[in-house]
Amino acid sequence: MAHQLLSEREINFLLYEFLDTEALIKRPRYSDHSREIFDATLNTAHTIAEKFFANHNAKGDANEPSFDGKTVSVIEETKASWNAFAEAGFLAAHCDAEEGGLQLPEVILRTALAYMAAANIASASYPFLTIGAANLVRTFASDSLKEKFLAQMLDGRSAGTMALTEPDQGSALSDIRTSATPTEDGTYRIHGQKMYISGGDQNLTDNIVHLVLAKIKGAPAGVRGISLFLVPKYLVDESGRPAERNDVKLAGLLHKMGYRNTTSTVLNFGEEEGAIGYLIGEPHCGLKYMFQMMNEARISVGAGASVLGYQGYTYSLDYAKGRPQGRLPSNRDPESKQVPIVQHADVRRMLLIQKAYAEGGLCLSIFATSLYEDEQTAATKEQRHHAATLLDLLTPVVKSWPSKYCLKANELAIQVLGGSGYIREYPVEQMYRDNRLNAIHEGTEGIHALDLLGRKVPAKNLAGYQLLQAEIRNTVMQARDKPKLESMAKALEKALEKLDETSFALFNQLQEDVDRGLGNATLYLDLFGCIVVAWMWLKQAIIAEKALETVPDGDAQDYYQGKLHTAKYYFEWELPKTDTAIALLKSGNPIPFDMQENWF
Amino acid sequence: MAHQLLSEREINFLLYEFLDTEALIKRPRYSDHSREIFDATLNTAHTIAEKFFANHNAKGDANEPSFDGKTVSVIEETKASWNAFAEAGFLAAHCDAEEGGLQLPEVILRTALAYMAAANIASASYPFLTIGAANLVRTFASDSLKEKFLAQMLDGRSAGTMALTEPDQGSALSDIRTSATPTEDGTYRIHGQKMYISGGDQNLTDNIVHLVLAKIKGAPAGVRGISLFLVPKYLVDESGRPAERNDVKLAGLLHKMGYRNTTSTVLNFGEEEGAIGYLIGEPHCGLKYMFQMMNEARISVGAGASVLGYQGYTYSLDYAKGRPQGRLPSNRDPESKQVPIVQHADVRRMLLIQKAYAEGGLCLSIFATSLYEDEQTAATKEQRHHAATLLDLLTPVVKSWPSKYCLKANELAIQVLGGSGYIREYPVEQMYRDNRLNAIHEGTEGIHALDLLGRKVPAKNLAGYQLLQAEIRNTVMQARDKPKLESMAKALEKALEKLDETSFALFNQLQEDVDRGLGNATLYLDLFGCIVVAWMWLKQAIIAEKALETVPDGDAQDYYQGKLHTAKYYFEWELPKTDTAIALLKSGNPIPFDMQENWF
């Protein structure tokens, strides 16, 4: 069954109806651009995704990277995908023209990348990580480091990684033990082991730039003693050409349930004389720098989860339309014709849930990307600050909500296909396996929950939180006098009030006992996410309601009817579920917290 | 990390506290038995599971069955597991002594099998299916068929399968097209293709007995025209020894996400002159007969799902106790010692949910098995009828609830392990992949929902439904005057009332429009299951509350405290979620049903 990557209709909705991407052209940075250029870029991305990424999605899953003790190999199609991506200029698409970039807006770049993720999220990881690593080098590294390493990362000769996690420390970055010893020439010697480093080794590029968190000897304990180092796989000459091998060795590959064509590695730094590392920025400020890449990766994880959810949705929809089986319950005539399973109510229900989650996730992801864009290029300082504040608050939600709900969507895609969904002869089981990673990497759901409730919401006297409330209320105001939207608007307004009550109850609990007060944080993250996505759906419903007044009958009407109906589904089936969470959170329900280790 | 199969403490609780398995000894069929025999049987099962099943669980996953176009091969350890199972007499453990069986109660057999499922659910499928197939032959086949085929199935020379599904029909059995043509010698010639036949070919046994649904030419349309045939892989001589090959061919293997060491096959019957099949029972009554095996398999699926949930729970618990990482939020000293992650509130929450789901599922499964036992051997006809009625009602729940919630448990087991949970170096990701099958095979969740709301609840003037209500009310009465249980008892009573209101609202909706009325059936199944499992937890809490009055401090107290606390969790966190479902069901929420195909 041929299956489309994303949907042009949906992408156009997101870019040009949900967002006003054309308005970016008025910003000085994009004045040489046009919608035609944006669309041509996306067309190129779509073509490359179809031709160089989709072609080996299943093959890369079935033939995961191997390591013979000396070199690691990924299937050769991966190299072609990397090259096609780099040659089309996507590694530098968002960079300024004077840096050799295409100076494209972030939303266009990220939408382009969504096609690659839809086609093959594992192979897409290599360029995605490289873009993030290059951004970090661009922002924080010295000119001399940039001269040696950046051009290679932007044109595809070198890839990039983020090397944070260590075997004994997991999510607790304050305990990393990788050490950095200064040498007389100003470089450092890095010693330590890093684990779960995606793309940590491969045979795609001439070099790999590892961005490594390590502690300089004598540094303060905890996260305030972490520095950031650029540690290349190969040392380079003055022109950046790889020369001798650095003391970075692949200790082994890890074998994942999904995302298999992305190497997941254990790397030994400094088994011998010490890997040569170059300090980025100031000593002890490494975590702050790394957060730029982490936050970028978090939005990317949410987007990837959403794209996988969307692929499962559209695949199972196509399947359901084409697969005849059984009859409606009211039809007792066994000799009558079978109906396509999309006509069975429960299949429609499963498709509708997928649509609500996947399109909700896509909206949320692109909305976050637009905030990132505004943070960089909005006209006024206030607008830029506003966007930055909102994005900072929403990042844990943007990472976590799609990772949870679009996995559920993939679970339902399997269920729509039944037995066929469970076998590798169909693609949905791989989507499910791939997507299971997203609630883990770049911070687990639990870590983001602590971040949201413990840091992001209370930050700066609730600045982000109050901004979000105000933004959502704006949307509510636009909807409340439209008969088709009124009940949704009221429900969202009510949900906002309840969120407020819940948040303030939690602040009190945190004051009394921070451990206990954070005990149900994951439930709060889920509640928060459900309300934010309800907002995304109300925004979509407003557009749909308005469009329905003018667009002609047929496909155009159907599209917006679908949006409106799915919004209704979300408000009537999903949002009410938050009531249970609200009651538990407000009362500070102690049951999980009070569970004793010996009682398990 | 060495990891225990199930937990003896939990098994003893289920058999001797939750159930009164010792009381079975008073029944004439079990008068030669004793608790010592039961326990010795389970010890044997445990040993075999450890030695012959657990040893190749990961290996069978990594080296799935292969087919060279002529023969199919499974890894050789599978054969040893089959032999050990058969040689210990488990294939016939529940059969009467005069049949060569051990005449053991069903609950003991099924608990023994739970050890195999815990060790290696894929390899355990071969004997499990064979037990079901042999039971069907025992119950419905003629003496001459039994003479030829049954002994081999009971001693392990022959395996058994159930061959229902066909490529073009899926869940809609009324549309099967496999045909059976009578011949002069009284046998039939079978022509057709069957798909997703577990164990449909293998190199473990001398022969395979396929139990095949087919239609005799001229039979009525629909399910009333289905007959059941015994179709062996090899025809046998008078003594049952395999002789020439029957016209049954493996068309190919299917490649599953999990359960990989169980072959999933496409079988061609009658590519040449027609496979020889033997009619079981009367013509056109095949589906009725097959329901015995299907119902048995459904309970087995629920039990398997629960066991996988339990394995994930205990594995992730052990991991959480042994894995130091980070500190409590209140501890700001980065130089203090890391704590084991079980001390993090969110990890405890994830473990507690797993415990609630997995032990709830185990309870529900063994309760269903005890009903099956009572249906066969309870003292009075009324008791037997009572048990049969209740089991008939509950089968869709027993199959579906664990399949859904114990998959969630496995999802959380992965999350507790974080990155380690996602890689095949740890066992929890396999549990998750294995468990994903359980909501699909033996009837999808949606099919069971239609069965529950459309047939089982309204059956016989609500006989089963009212019996269940009465049974649950009995439990409520036992709990409502105990201070520690009172609020749970009241909550369950209230839930029962709401279930009643919901059920009757749905009956009205069904009267008006059966298609629409069944539209939200899956939500009803979920609601129903949540209440039934709340009942299971109240039953456990009653036992725990009583035991806590007398047992000594230490492990014994801890065990029951854990039970009581988990019951509280279930009542305060899970049961309230049903309110959303109740509101949607009572009002007959039309959103999913009204979603139009063109709107997707």
PDB file of C-alpha atoms in Angstrom, chain A residues 5 22 84 104 135-136 139 148 157 167-168 185 211 226 235 280 282 309 341 348 392 426 450 464 491 557 567 572 584:
ATOM      1  CA  LEU A   5       4.192  11.286   3.885  1.00  0.00           C
ATOM      2  CA  GLU A  22       3.487  34.459   5.028  1.00  0.00           C
ATOM      3  CA  ALA A  84      20.873  14.229  -0.027  1.00  0.00           C
ATOM      4  CA  LEU A 104      14.899  30.268   6.041  1.00  0.00           C
ATOM      5  CA  ASN A 135      23.609  25.726  16.490  1.00  0.00           C
ATOM      6  CA  LEU A 136      25.287  25.309  19.829  1.00  0.00           C
ATOM      7  CA  THR A 139      26.064  30.422  19.522  1.00  0.00           C
ATOM      8  CA  LYS A 148      37.801  24.705  12.511  1.00  0.00           C
ATOM      9  CA  ARG A 157      31.333  16.589   6.226  1.00  0.00           C
ATOM     10  CA  PRO A 167      26.163   4.938  32.951  1.00  0.00           C
ATOM     11  CA  ASP A 168      25.913   5.736  36.646  1.00  0.00           C
ATOM     12  CA  ASP A 185      48.142  24.587  25.096  1.00  0.00           C
ATOM     13  CA  LEU A 211      29.523  18.141  22.563  1.00  0.00           C
ATOM     14  CA  ILE A 226      29.688  21.376  34.570  1.00  0.00           C
ATOM     15  CA  LEU A 235      41.497  16.077  15.381  1.00  0.00           C
ATOM     16  CA  ILE A 280      33.147  26.079  24.763  1.00  0.00           C
ATOM     17  CA  GLU A 282      33.263  29.888  30.058  1.00  0.00           C
ATOM     18  CA  GLY A 309       1.346   9.618  15.390  1.00  0.00           C
ATOM     19  CA  ILE A 341     -14.041  -1.301   8.335  1.00  0.00           C
ATOM     20  CA  ARG A 348     -14.093   5.360  13.448  1.00  0.00           C
ATOM     21  CA  ASP A 392      10.276  28.311  28.134  1.00  0.00           C
ATOM     22  CA  TYR A 426       2.876  -3.569   7.823  1.00  0.00           C
ATOM     23  CA  LEU A 450       9.427  18.196  37.865  1.00  0.00           C
ATOM     24  CA  GLY A 464       5.096  32.458  31.746  1.00  0.00           C
ATOM     25  CA  ALA A 491     -15.242  24.456  28.698  1.00  0.00           C
ATOM     26  CA  GLN A 557     -15.902  21.684   3.442  1.00  0.00           C
ATOM     27  CA  ALA A 567     -12.194  19.593  18.194  1.00  0.00           C
ATOM     28  CA  GLU A 572     -16.226  16.176  24.967  1.00  0.00           C
ATOM     29  CA  LEU A 584      -6.288  14.328  43.063  1.00  0.00           C
TER      30      LEU A 584
END
